[in-house]
Amino acid sequence: MKSLLPQSLIIYAVGNVATWPTLEDLVFTRDNYIVIHDDSYFLGFTYTMTSSTAGPTASVQDMIMVVNPTGNVIPNSGFTRAFSTNTDLLFSWKGSSAIQNFNPKAMPSTLSYFFNPINRRLLRAGNVINAMMSADVTQYTKYGVVTIFLEVIK
Amino acid sequence: MSQSLVLNSYNLSVTEAGNVVNSAFPAMSRRATFTYTKNLAIIGVQLTSSIIATNLTPALFVALMINQGSASISLTQDTGVLASHCAVLNSVAASSYYQPAEQNTYYMCPPGYGFFLQAGSPVSLYTSTDNAANSYISAIATIFTIETK
């Protein structure tokens, strides 16, 4: 049996606009990152989100997780800037309280995912995993935990 | 030809009343912990949580954390800082506004993989709620393990 190394990022976002946003309005206001210390396989992750407040007003939040092989920490000041050169998207997630109002089961707050070990992604020492959240309405705070599962290559 | 492993399961449960009065996300205020006495590998985890509230706003957050060292586990409020060697193995969140206010999450590691823990390593289940107005939560974690040499 091989040992999985779990590493967690805690991220949160404070709503940053007062009205329903366009995609470009969503600013990833808070982020966190992990520097990969040893060559590792990226095997999977879990993600949980919640909101400090809930209400009938539509509230959108997104999370993206990216890897930057060059080791640079990715700027968190805009959606498009997150996809700079050499940045690959690992995962994205979108939730909306408006959708949940109509269908509470539409947006699970927690998910777990393991890649097929045969297709695991190799991460090199110095790579940066960066996770970011957004929230669109100023009175809402979103809070999330991302845990990535790594197999360190001996 | 299939191979069978003998599984052990450990259960942690926590109940809590709301502990803050504002909308800021609260610290993880209640904790149940046990410490392994043998070298083990966690191969799967399950979390179940529910919330009872008389108003519309409370949210809850439950986190099952491990520390691959021997120190206690801490999670500070909003700062995103986990103590060294600590990680959240699984977590679940819910709000009484979104019915049903129960959440379940479960996973098993890929075959041949597990989270290795040395004897003496703690595993903790944390809970929090964000509103003190008559909200109560409960959570149960079940951890599936096999012994390692």
PDB file of C-alpha atoms in Angstrom:
ATOM      1  CA  MET A   1       0.000   0.000   0.000  1.00  0.00           C
ATOM      2  CA  LYS A   2       1.232   3.486  -0.889  1.00  0.00           C
ATOM      3  CA  SER A   3       0.866   6.474   1.378  1.00  0.00           C
ATOM      4  CA  LEU A   4      -1.227   9.440   0.315  1.00  0.00           C
ATOM      5  CA  LEU A   5      -0.108  12.857   1.505  1.00  0.00           C
ATOM      6  CA  PRO A   6      -3.083  15.153   2.164  1.00  0.00           C
ATOM      7  CA  GLN A   7      -2.522  18.913   2.062  1.00  0.00           C
ATOM      8  CA  SER A   8      -5.277  21.415   2.759  1.00  0.00           C
ATOM      9  CA  LEU A   9      -5.977  24.937   1.612  1.00  0.00           C
ATOM     10  CA  ILE A  10      -8.521  27.044   3.429  1.00  0.00           C
ATOM     11  CA  ILE A  11      -9.967  29.749   1.245  1.00  0.00           C
ATOM     12  CA  TYR A  12     -12.709  32.281   1.628  1.00  0.00           C
ATOM     13  CA  ALA A  13     -14.146  35.204  -0.236  1.00  0.00           C
ATOM     14  CA  VAL A  14     -16.050  38.320   0.678  1.00  0.00           C
ATOM     15  CA  GLY A  15     -18.691  39.454  -1.765  1.00  0.00           C
ATOM     16  CA  ASN A  16     -17.307  42.196  -3.924  1.00  0.00           C
ATOM     17  CA  VAL A  17     -20.120  43.505  -6.090  1.00  0.00           C
ATOM     18  CA  ALA A  18     -23.614  44.695  -5.314  1.00  0.00           C
ATOM     19  CA  THR A  19     -25.509  43.309  -8.271  1.00  0.00           C
ATOM     20  CA  TRP A  20     -25.687  40.151 -10.279  1.00  0.00           C
ATOM     21  CA  PRO A  21     -22.324  39.945 -11.981  1.00  0.00           C
ATOM     22  CA  THR A  22     -21.141  39.036 -15.365  1.00  0.00           C
ATOM     23  CA  LEU A  23     -18.359  36.516 -15.512  1.00  0.00           C
ATOM     24  CA  GLU A  24     -15.833  39.308 -15.765  1.00  0.00           C
ATOM     25  CA  ASP A  25     -17.172  40.903 -12.585  1.00  0.00           C
ATOM     26  CA  LEU A  26     -16.311  37.901 -10.503  1.00  0.00           C
ATOM     27  CA  VAL A  27     -13.058  38.684  -8.838  1.00  0.00           C
ATOM     28  CA  PHE A  28     -11.298  35.961  -6.969  1.00  0.00           C
ATOM     29  CA  THR A  29     -10.780  37.985  -3.878  1.00  0.00           C
ATOM     30  CA  ARG A  30      -9.149  35.487  -1.587  1.00  0.00           C
ATOM     31  CA  ASP A  31      -6.912  32.593  -2.332  1.00  0.00           C
ATOM     32  CA  ASN A  32      -4.404  30.214  -0.896  1.00  0.00           C
ATOM     33  CA  TYR A  33      -1.699  28.085  -2.349  1.00  0.00           C
ATOM     34  CA  ILE A  34       0.505  25.077  -1.734  1.00  0.00           C
ATOM     35  CA  VAL A  35       4.050  24.713  -2.940  1.00  0.00           C
ATOM     36  CA  ILE A  36       4.847  21.152  -3.950  1.00  0.00           C
ATOM     37  CA  HIS A  37       7.987  20.185  -2.050  1.00  0.00           C
ATOM     38  CA  ASP A  38       8.677  16.800  -3.649  1.00  0.00           C
ATOM     39  CA  ASP A  39       7.881  15.310  -7.003  1.00  0.00           C
ATOM     40  CA  SER A  40       4.392  13.900  -6.525  1.00  0.00           C
ATOM     41  CA  TYR A  41       1.413  12.455  -8.296  1.00  0.00           C
ATOM     42  CA  PHE A  42      -1.812  14.423  -7.939  1.00  0.00           C
ATOM     43  CA  LEU A  43      -4.412  11.760  -7.204  1.00  0.00           C
ATOM     44  CA  GLY A  44      -7.512  13.632  -6.167  1.00  0.00           C
ATOM     45  CA  PHE A  45      -9.126  16.196  -3.936  1.00  0.00           C
ATOM     46  CA  THR A  46     -12.076  17.065  -1.748  1.00  0.00           C
ATOM     47  CA  TYR A  47     -13.832  20.412  -1.724  1.00  0.00           C
ATOM     48  CA  THR A  48     -16.374  21.853   0.676  1.00  0.00           C
ATOM     49  CA  MET A  49     -17.989  25.252   0.534  1.00  0.00           C
ATOM     50  CA  THR A  50     -20.390  27.091   2.735  1.00  0.00           C
ATOM     51  CA  SER A  51     -21.728  30.587   3.167  1.00  0.00           C
ATOM     52  CA  SER A  52     -21.726  32.544   6.369  1.00  0.00           C
ATOM     53  CA  THR A  53     -25.150  33.863   5.502  1.00  0.00           C
ATOM     54  CA  ALA A  54     -27.907  32.655   3.267  1.00  0.00           C
ATOM     55  CA  GLY A  55     -30.936  34.351   1.866  1.00  0.00           C
ATOM     56  CA  PRO A  56     -33.300  34.691  -1.032  1.00  0.00           C
ATOM     57  CA  THR A  57     -31.026  37.086  -2.856  1.00  0.00           C
ATOM     58  CA  ALA A  58     -29.074  35.275  -5.485  1.00  0.00           C
ATOM     59  CA  SER A  59     -25.526  34.679  -4.488  1.00  0.00           C
ATOM     60  CA  VAL A  60     -22.935  33.233  -6.787  1.00  0.00           C
ATOM     61  CA  GLN A  61     -19.617  31.822  -5.874  1.00  0.00           C
ATOM     62  CA  ASP A  62     -16.988  30.051  -7.849  1.00  0.00           C
ATOM     63  CA  MET A  63     -13.865  28.150  -7.041  1.00  0.00           C
ATOM     64  CA  ILE A  64     -11.054  27.268  -9.339  1.00  0.00           C
ATOM     65  CA  MET A  65      -7.914  25.302  -8.652  1.00  0.00           C
ATOM     66  CA  VAL A  66      -4.950  25.693 -10.928  1.00  0.00           C
ATOM     67  CA  VAL A  67      -1.366  24.511 -11.121  1.00  0.00           C
ATOM     68  CA  ASN A  68       1.505  26.665 -12.225  1.00  0.00           C
ATOM     69  CA  PRO A  69       4.502  24.577 -13.216  1.00  0.00           C
ATOM     70  CA  THR A  70       6.816  27.557 -13.117  1.00  0.00           C
ATOM     71  CA  GLY A  71       6.355  28.032  -9.398  1.00  0.00           C
ATOM     72  CA  ASN A  72       4.853  31.485  -9.553  1.00  0.00           C
ATOM     73  CA  VAL A  73       1.982  32.289  -7.222  1.00  0.00           C
ATOM     74  CA  ILE A  74      -0.920  33.206  -9.439  1.00  0.00           C
ATOM     75  CA  PRO A  75      -2.410  36.685  -9.050  1.00  0.00           C
ATOM     76  CA  ASN A  76      -5.834  36.657  -7.479  1.00  0.00           C
ATOM     77  CA  SER A  77      -7.039  39.942  -8.876  1.00  0.00           C
ATOM     78  CA  GLY A  78      -9.095  38.749 -11.774  1.00  0.00           C
ATOM     79  CA  PHE A  79     -10.599  35.791 -13.515  1.00  0.00           C
ATOM     80  CA  THR A  80      -8.705  36.067 -16.743  1.00  0.00           C
ATOM     81  CA  ARG A  81      -5.367  36.720 -15.125  1.00  0.00           C
ATOM     82  CA  ALA A  82      -5.593  33.384 -13.374  1.00  0.00           C
ATOM     83  CA  PHE A  83      -5.120  31.706 -16.727  1.00  0.00           C
ATOM     84  CA  SER A  84      -1.764  33.163 -17.499  1.00  0.00           C
ATOM     85  CA  THR A  85       0.945  31.406 -19.413  1.00  0.00           C
ATOM     86  CA  ASN A  86       1.900  27.995 -18.069  1.00  0.00           C
ATOM     87  CA  THR A  87      -1.160  27.808 -15.848  1.00  0.00           C
ATOM     88  CA  ASP A  88      -3.361  24.742 -16.136  1.00  0.00           C
ATOM     89  CA  LEU A  89      -6.846  24.427 -14.691  1.00  0.00           C
ATOM     90  CA  LEU A  90      -7.210  21.420 -12.410  1.00  0.00           C
ATOM     91  CA  PHE A  91     -10.777  21.928 -11.277  1.00  0.00           C
ATOM     92  CA  SER A  92     -13.618  24.428 -11.285  1.00  0.00           C
ATOM     93  CA  TRP A  93     -16.865  24.633  -9.359  1.00  0.00           C
ATOM     94  CA  LYS A  94     -19.829  26.979  -9.390  1.00  0.00           C
ATOM     95  CA  GLY A  95     -22.610  27.375  -6.882  1.00  0.00           C
ATOM     96  CA  SER A  96     -25.587  29.672  -6.590  1.00  0.00           C
ATOM     97  CA  SER A  97     -28.025  30.193  -3.778  1.00  0.00           C
ATOM     98  CA  ALA A  98     -30.640  31.075  -6.386  1.00  0.00           C
ATOM     99  CA  ILE A  99     -30.379  27.602  -7.818  1.00  0.00           C
ATOM    100  CA  GLN A 100     -30.516  26.113  -4.370  1.00  0.00           C
ATOM    101  CA  ASN A 101     -33.689  28.026  -3.597  1.00  0.00           C
ATOM    102  CA  PHE A 102     -35.398  26.203  -6.411  1.00  0.00           C
ATOM    103  CA  ASN A 103     -33.637  22.909  -6.074  1.00  0.00           C
ATOM    104  CA  PRO A 104     -31.814  22.410  -2.796  1.00  0.00           C
ATOM    105  CA  LYS A 105     -30.203  19.257  -4.009  1.00  0.00           C
ATOM    106  CA  ALA A 106     -28.740  20.826  -7.114  1.00  0.00           C
ATOM    107  CA  MET A 107     -25.562  21.996  -5.500  1.00  0.00           C
ATOM    108  CA  PRO A 108     -23.909  19.633  -3.068  1.00  0.00           C
ATOM    109  CA  SER A 109     -21.665  21.426  -0.663  1.00  0.00           C
ATOM    110  CA  THR A 110     -19.107  18.685  -0.599  1.00  0.00           C
ATOM    111  CA  LEU A 111     -17.521  16.551  -3.207  1.00  0.00           C
ATOM    112  CA  SER A 112     -14.666  14.132  -3.366  1.00  0.00           C
ATOM    113  CA  TYR A 113     -12.863  13.023  -6.461  1.00  0.00           C
ATOM    114  CA  PHE A 114     -10.048  10.629  -7.150  1.00  0.00           C
ATOM    115  CA  PHE A 115      -8.521  10.383 -10.544  1.00  0.00           C
ATOM    116  CA  ASN A 116      -7.863   6.999 -12.034  1.00  0.00           C
ATOM    117  CA  PRO A 117      -4.385   6.178 -10.689  1.00  0.00           C
ATOM    118  CA  ILE A 118      -3.340   5.214 -14.172  1.00  0.00           C
ATOM    119  CA  ASN A 119      -4.027   8.768 -15.346  1.00  0.00           C
ATOM    120  CA  ARG A 120      -2.623  10.617 -12.363  1.00  0.00           C
ATOM    121  CA  ARG A 121      -0.889  13.908 -13.021  1.00  0.00           C
ATOM    122  CA  LEU A 122       2.772  14.387 -12.203  1.00  0.00           C
ATOM    123  CA  LEU A 123       3.649  17.499 -10.225  1.00  0.00           C
ATOM    124  CA  ARG A 124       7.255  18.572  -9.893  1.00  0.00           C
ATOM    125  CA  ALA A 125       8.883  20.060  -6.817  1.00  0.00           C
ATOM    126  CA  GLY A 126       8.360  23.812  -6.961  1.00  0.00           C
ATOM    127  CA  ASN A 127       5.013  23.648  -8.712  1.00  0.00           C
ATOM    128  CA  VAL A 128       2.322  25.758  -7.110  1.00  0.00           C
ATOM    129  CA  ILE A 129      -1.266  24.658  -6.549  1.00  0.00           C
ATOM    130  CA  ASN A 130      -3.485  27.718  -6.218  1.00  0.00           C
ATOM    131  CA  ALA A 131      -7.156  27.716  -5.222  1.00  0.00           C
ATOM    132  CA  MET A 132      -9.383  30.784  -5.395  1.00  0.00           C
ATOM    133  CA  MET A 133     -12.956  31.618  -4.504  1.00  0.00           C
ATOM    134  CA  SER A 134     -15.257  34.410  -5.538  1.00  0.00           C
ATOM    135  CA  ALA A 135     -18.494  35.785  -4.159  1.00  0.00           C
ATOM    136  CA  ASP A 136     -20.688  38.299  -5.877  1.00  0.00           C
ATOM    137  CA  VAL A 137     -22.858  40.033  -3.302  1.00  0.00           C
ATOM    138  CA  THR A 138     -21.294  42.169  -0.665  1.00  0.00           C
ATOM    139  CA  GLN A 139     -23.145  40.833   2.343  1.00  0.00           C
ATOM    140  CA  TYR A 140     -22.029  37.277   1.753  1.00  0.00           C
ATOM    141  CA  THR A 141     -18.884  35.581   2.871  1.00  0.00           C
ATOM    142  CA  LYS A 142     -17.995  32.278   1.319  1.00  0.00           C
ATOM    143  CA  TYR A 143     -15.746  29.789   2.944  1.00  0.00           C
ATOM    144  CA  GLY A 144     -14.174  26.662   1.568  1.00  0.00           C
ATOM    145  CA  VAL A 145     -11.661  23.941   2.190  1.00  0.00           C
ATOM    146  CA  VAL A 146      -9.728  22.197  -0.543  1.00  0.00           C
ATOM    147  CA  THR A 147      -7.674  19.140   0.299  1.00  0.00           C
ATOM    148  CA  ILE A 148      -5.438  17.679  -2.361  1.00  0.00           C
ATOM    149  CA  PHE A 149      -4.136  14.147  -2.196  1.00  0.00           C
ATOM    150  CA  LEU A 150      -0.591  13.534  -3.330  1.00  0.00           C
ATOM    151  CA  GLU A 151       1.603  10.490  -3.669  1.00  0.00           C
ATOM    152  CA  VAL A 152       5.173  11.540  -3.118  1.00  0.00           C
ATOM    153  CA  ILE A 153       7.597   9.835  -5.451  1.00  0.00           C
ATOM    154  CA  LYS A 154      10.450   8.346  -3.482  1.00  0.00           C
TER     155      LYS A 154
ATOM    156  CA  MET B   1      -8.965 -13.983  -7.374  1.00  0.00           C
ATOM    157  CA  SER B   2     -10.148 -11.365  -4.919  1.00  0.00           C
ATOM    158  CA  GLN B   3      -8.420 -10.467  -1.688  1.00  0.00           C
ATOM    159  CA  SER B   4     -10.220  -9.503   1.491  1.00  0.00           C
ATOM    160  CA  LEU B   5      -8.937  -7.115   4.097  1.00  0.00           C
ATOM    161  CA  VAL B   6     -10.131  -6.900   7.650  1.00  0.00           C
ATOM    162  CA  LEU B   7     -11.499  -3.397   8.161  1.00  0.00           C
ATOM    163  CA  ASN B   8     -11.700  -1.541  11.416  1.00  0.00           C
ATOM    164  CA  SER B   9     -13.948   1.441  11.865  1.00  0.00           C
ATOM    165  CA  TYR B  10     -13.701   4.247  14.397  1.00  0.00           C
ATOM    166  CA  ASN B  11     -16.511   6.650  15.159  1.00  0.00           C
ATOM    167  CA  LEU B  12     -16.410  10.218  16.391  1.00  0.00           C
ATOM    168  CA  SER B  13     -19.473  12.277  17.209  1.00  0.00           C
ATOM    169  CA  VAL B  14     -19.931  15.915  18.151  1.00  0.00           C
ATOM    170  CA  THR B  15     -22.937  18.027  19.032  1.00  0.00           C
ATOM    171  CA  GLU B  16     -22.902  21.765  19.455  1.00  0.00           C
ATOM    172  CA  ALA B  17     -25.105  24.780  19.998  1.00  0.00           C
ATOM    173  CA  GLY B  18     -24.563  27.964  18.024  1.00  0.00           C
ATOM    174  CA  ASN B  19     -21.706  29.908  19.478  1.00  0.00           C
ATOM    175  CA  VAL B  20     -21.484  33.280  17.783  1.00  0.00           C
ATOM    176  CA  VAL B  21     -23.976  36.005  17.052  1.00  0.00           C
ATOM    177  CA  ASN B  22     -22.641  37.583  13.906  1.00  0.00           C
ATOM    178  CA  SER B  23     -22.238  36.343  10.391  1.00  0.00           C
ATOM    179  CA  ALA B  24     -18.488  35.932  10.457  1.00  0.00           C
ATOM    180  CA  PHE B  25     -17.464  32.366  10.046  1.00  0.00           C
ATOM    181  CA  PRO B  26     -16.741  30.951  13.476  1.00  0.00           C
ATOM    182  CA  ALA B  27     -13.800  29.141  14.833  1.00  0.00           C
ATOM    183  CA  MET B  28     -14.051  25.393  15.128  1.00  0.00           C
ATOM    184  CA  SER B  29     -15.275  25.372  18.668  1.00  0.00           C
ATOM    185  CA  ARG B  30     -16.093  21.772  19.478  1.00  0.00           C
ATOM    186  CA  ARG B  31     -13.856  18.844  18.973  1.00  0.00           C
ATOM    187  CA  ALA B  32     -13.786  15.110  19.488  1.00  0.00           C
ATOM    188  CA  THR B  33     -10.405  13.425  19.253  1.00  0.00           C
ATOM    189  CA  PHE B  34      -8.977  10.001  19.471  1.00  0.00           C
ATOM    190  CA  THR B  35      -5.421   8.838  19.096  1.00  0.00           C
ATOM    191  CA  TYR B  36      -4.353   5.727  17.296  1.00  0.00           C
ATOM    192  CA  THR B  37      -2.365   3.255  19.364  1.00  0.00           C
ATOM    193  CA  LYS B  38      -1.134   1.298  16.359  1.00  0.00           C
ATOM    194  CA  ASN B  39       0.304   2.177  12.994  1.00  0.00           C
ATOM    195  CA  LEU B  40      -2.666   2.438  10.689  1.00  0.00           C
ATOM    196  CA  ALA B  41      -3.681   3.465   7.232  1.00  0.00           C
ATOM    197  CA  ILE B  42      -6.962   5.302   6.743  1.00  0.00           C
ATOM    198  CA  ILE B  43      -8.503   4.008   3.559  1.00  0.00           C
ATOM    199  CA  GLY B  44     -11.878   5.747   3.693  1.00  0.00           C
ATOM    200  CA  VAL B  45     -13.917   8.283   5.596  1.00  0.00           C
ATOM    201  CA  GLN B  46     -17.579   9.105   5.996  1.00  0.00           C
ATOM    202  CA  LEU B  47     -19.145  12.230   7.467  1.00  0.00           C
ATOM    203  CA  THR B  48     -22.781  12.835   8.306  1.00  0.00           C
ATOM    204  CA  SER B  49     -24.117  16.065   9.728  1.00  0.00           C
ATOM    205  CA  SER B  50     -27.424  17.724  10.409  1.00  0.00           C
ATOM    206  CA  ILE B  51     -28.597  21.067  11.725  1.00  0.00           C
ATOM    207  CA  ILE B  52     -31.658  22.074  13.700  1.00  0.00           C
ATOM    208  CA  ALA B  53     -32.514  25.743  13.833  1.00  0.00           C
ATOM    209  CA  THR B  54     -35.426  28.018  14.472  1.00  0.00           C
ATOM    210  CA  ASN B  55     -34.270  30.713  12.120  1.00  0.00           C
ATOM    211  CA  LEU B  56     -33.137  30.692   8.545  1.00  0.00           C
ATOM    212  CA  THR B  57     -29.522  31.598   8.605  1.00  0.00           C
ATOM    213  CA  PRO B  58     -27.272  29.181  10.450  1.00  0.00           C
ATOM    214  CA  ALA B  59     -24.628  27.338   8.552  1.00  0.00           C
ATOM    215  CA  LEU B  60     -22.455  24.603   9.889  1.00  0.00           C
ATOM    216  CA  PHE B  61     -19.119  23.289   9.019  1.00  0.00           C
ATOM    217  CA  VAL B  62     -17.605  19.980   9.996  1.00  0.00           C
ATOM    218  CA  ALA B  63     -14.037  18.961   9.379  1.00  0.00           C
ATOM    219  CA  LEU B  64     -12.257  15.695  10.012  1.00  0.00           C
ATOM    220  CA  MET B  65      -8.597  16.399  10.438  1.00  0.00           C
ATOM    221  CA  ILE B  66      -5.482  14.381  10.966  1.00  0.00           C
ATOM    222  CA  ASN B  67      -2.115  15.338  12.326  1.00  0.00           C
ATOM    223  CA  GLN B  68       0.722  13.211  11.098  1.00  0.00           C
ATOM    224  CA  GLY B  69       2.747  14.440  14.029  1.00  0.00           C
ATOM    225  CA  SER B  70       1.724  14.106  17.656  1.00  0.00           C
ATOM    226  CA  ALA B  71       0.674  17.672  18.473  1.00  0.00           C
ATOM    227  CA  SER B  72      -2.924  18.720  18.873  1.00  0.00           C
ATOM    228  CA  ILE B  73      -4.763  19.978  15.846  1.00  0.00           C
ATOM    229  CA  SER B  74      -5.749  23.597  15.520  1.00  0.00           C
ATOM    230  CA  LEU B  75      -7.723  25.524  12.963  1.00  0.00           C
ATOM    231  CA  THR B  76      -7.820  29.262  13.316  1.00  0.00           C
ATOM    232  CA  GLN B  77     -10.707  31.419  12.262  1.00  0.00           C
ATOM    233  CA  ASP B  78     -10.699  32.728   8.732  1.00  0.00           C
ATOM    234  CA  THR B  79      -6.944  32.946   8.428  1.00  0.00           C
ATOM    235  CA  GLY B  80      -6.612  29.809   6.396  1.00  0.00           C
ATOM    236  CA  VAL B  81      -3.806  28.530   8.567  1.00  0.00           C
ATOM    237  CA  LEU B  82      -3.529  24.893   9.487  1.00  0.00           C
ATOM    238  CA  ALA B  83      -0.866  23.747  11.895  1.00  0.00           C
ATOM    239  CA  SER B  84       2.074  21.963  10.352  1.00  0.00           C
ATOM    240  CA  HIS B  85       1.432  18.348   9.366  1.00  0.00           C
ATOM    241  CA  CYS B  86      -2.341  18.844   9.688  1.00  0.00           C
ATOM    242  CA  ALA B  87      -4.789  18.290   6.877  1.00  0.00           C
ATOM    243  CA  VAL B  88      -8.542  18.159   6.434  1.00  0.00           C
ATOM    244  CA  LEU B  89      -9.383  14.635   5.308  1.00  0.00           C
ATOM    245  CA  ASN B  90     -13.010  15.389   4.675  1.00  0.00           C
ATOM    246  CA  SER B  91     -15.451  18.188   5.403  1.00  0.00           C
ATOM    247  CA  VAL B  92     -19.117  18.950   5.048  1.00  0.00           C
ATOM    248  CA  ALA B  93     -21.198  22.106   5.256  1.00  0.00           C
ATOM    249  CA  ALA B  94     -24.898  22.816   5.406  1.00  0.00           C
ATOM    250  CA  SER B  95     -27.325  25.609   6.088  1.00  0.00           C
ATOM    251  CA  SER B  96     -30.794  25.344   7.536  1.00  0.00           C
ATOM    252  CA  TYR B  97     -31.906  27.763   4.843  1.00  0.00           C
ATOM    253  CA  TYR B  98     -31.299  25.126   2.222  1.00  0.00           C
ATOM    254  CA  GLN B  99     -33.551  22.208   2.989  1.00  0.00           C
ATOM    255  CA  PRO B 100     -32.867  19.466   3.652  1.00  0.00           C
ATOM    256  CA  ALA B 101     -30.223  20.638   6.085  1.00  0.00           C
ATOM    257  CA  GLU B 102     -28.422  17.329   6.200  1.00  0.00           C
ATOM    258  CA  GLN B 103     -25.274  16.509   4.376  1.00  0.00           C
ATOM    259  CA  ASN B 104     -23.381  13.310   3.814  1.00  0.00           C
ATOM    260  CA  THR B 105     -20.040  12.795   2.204  1.00  0.00           C
ATOM    261  CA  TYR B 106     -18.051   9.653   1.722  1.00  0.00           C
ATOM    262  CA  TYR B 107     -15.074   8.370  -0.114  1.00  0.00           C
ATOM    263  CA  MET B 108     -12.689   5.477  -0.282  1.00  0.00           C
ATOM    264  CA  CYS B 109      -9.099   5.872  -1.355  1.00  0.00           C
ATOM    265  CA  PRO B 110      -8.068   4.257  -4.626  1.00  0.00           C
ATOM    266  CA  PRO B 111      -7.113   0.603  -4.233  1.00  0.00           C
ATOM    267  CA  GLY B 112      -3.595   0.315  -2.925  1.00  0.00           C
ATOM    268  CA  TYR B 113      -3.573   3.764  -1.300  1.00  0.00           C
ATOM    269  CA  GLY B 114      -4.182   5.058   2.229  1.00  0.00           C
ATOM    270  CA  PHE B 115      -3.259   7.793   4.663  1.00  0.00           C
ATOM    271  CA  PHE B 116      -0.529   6.391   6.867  1.00  0.00           C
ATOM    272  CA  LEU B 117      -0.631   7.386  10.520  1.00  0.00           C
ATOM    273  CA  GLN B 118       1.947   6.500  13.121  1.00  0.00           C
ATOM    274  CA  ALA B 119       0.820   5.327  16.542  1.00  0.00           C
ATOM    275  CA  GLY B 120       0.164   8.413  18.661  1.00  0.00           C
ATOM    276  CA  SER B 121      -1.210  10.532  15.835  1.00  0.00           C
ATOM    277  CA  PRO B 122      -4.493  12.258  16.677  1.00  0.00           C
ATOM    278  CA  VAL B 123      -7.594  12.407  14.531  1.00  0.00           C
ATOM    279  CA  SER B 124     -10.107  15.123  15.358  1.00  0.00           C
ATOM    280  CA  LEU B 125     -13.618  15.975  14.296  1.00  0.00           C
ATOM    281  CA  TYR B 126     -14.386  19.678  14.536  1.00  0.00           C
ATOM    282  CA  THR B 127     -17.703  21.460  14.222  1.00  0.00           C
ATOM    283  CA  SER B 128     -18.841  25.040  14.137  1.00  0.00           C
ATOM    284  CA  THR B 129     -22.042  26.955  13.701  1.00  0.00           C
ATOM    285  CA  ASP B 130     -22.358  30.594  12.845  1.00  0.00           C
ATOM    286  CA  ASN B 131     -25.400  31.707  14.739  1.00  0.00           C
ATOM    287  CA  ALA B 132     -26.272  31.404  18.395  1.00  0.00           C
ATOM    288  CA  ALA B 133     -30.011  31.717  17.874  1.00  0.00           C
ATOM    289  CA  ASN B 134     -31.308  28.288  18.766  1.00  0.00           C
ATOM    290  CA  SER B 135     -29.231  26.306  16.366  1.00  0.00           C
ATOM    291  CA  TYR B 136     -27.880  22.876  17.116  1.00  0.00           C
ATOM    292  CA  ILE B 137     -25.816  20.596  15.004  1.00  0.00           C
ATOM    293  CA  SER B 138     -24.642  17.049  15.216  1.00  0.00           C
ATOM    294  CA  ALA B 139     -22.042  15.205  13.221  1.00  0.00           C
ATOM    295  CA  ILE B 140     -20.625  11.719  13.030  1.00  0.00           C
ATOM    296  CA  ALA B 141     -17.429  10.603  11.376  1.00  0.00           C
ATOM    297  CA  THR B 142     -16.605   7.014  10.588  1.00  0.00           C
ATOM    298  CA  ILE B 143     -13.044   6.227   9.644  1.00  0.00           C
ATOM    299  CA  PHE B 144     -12.163   2.971   7.907  1.00  0.00           C
ATOM    300  CA  THR B 145      -8.678   1.713   8.585  1.00  0.00           C
ATOM    301  CA  ILE B 146      -6.379  -1.223   8.154  1.00  0.00           C
ATOM    302  CA  GLU B 147      -3.377  -1.943  10.297  1.00  0.00           C
ATOM    303  CA  THR B 148       0.079  -1.564   8.842  1.00  0.00           C
ATOM    304  CA  LYS B 149       3.357  -3.040   9.988  1.00  0.00           C
TER     305      LYS B 149
END
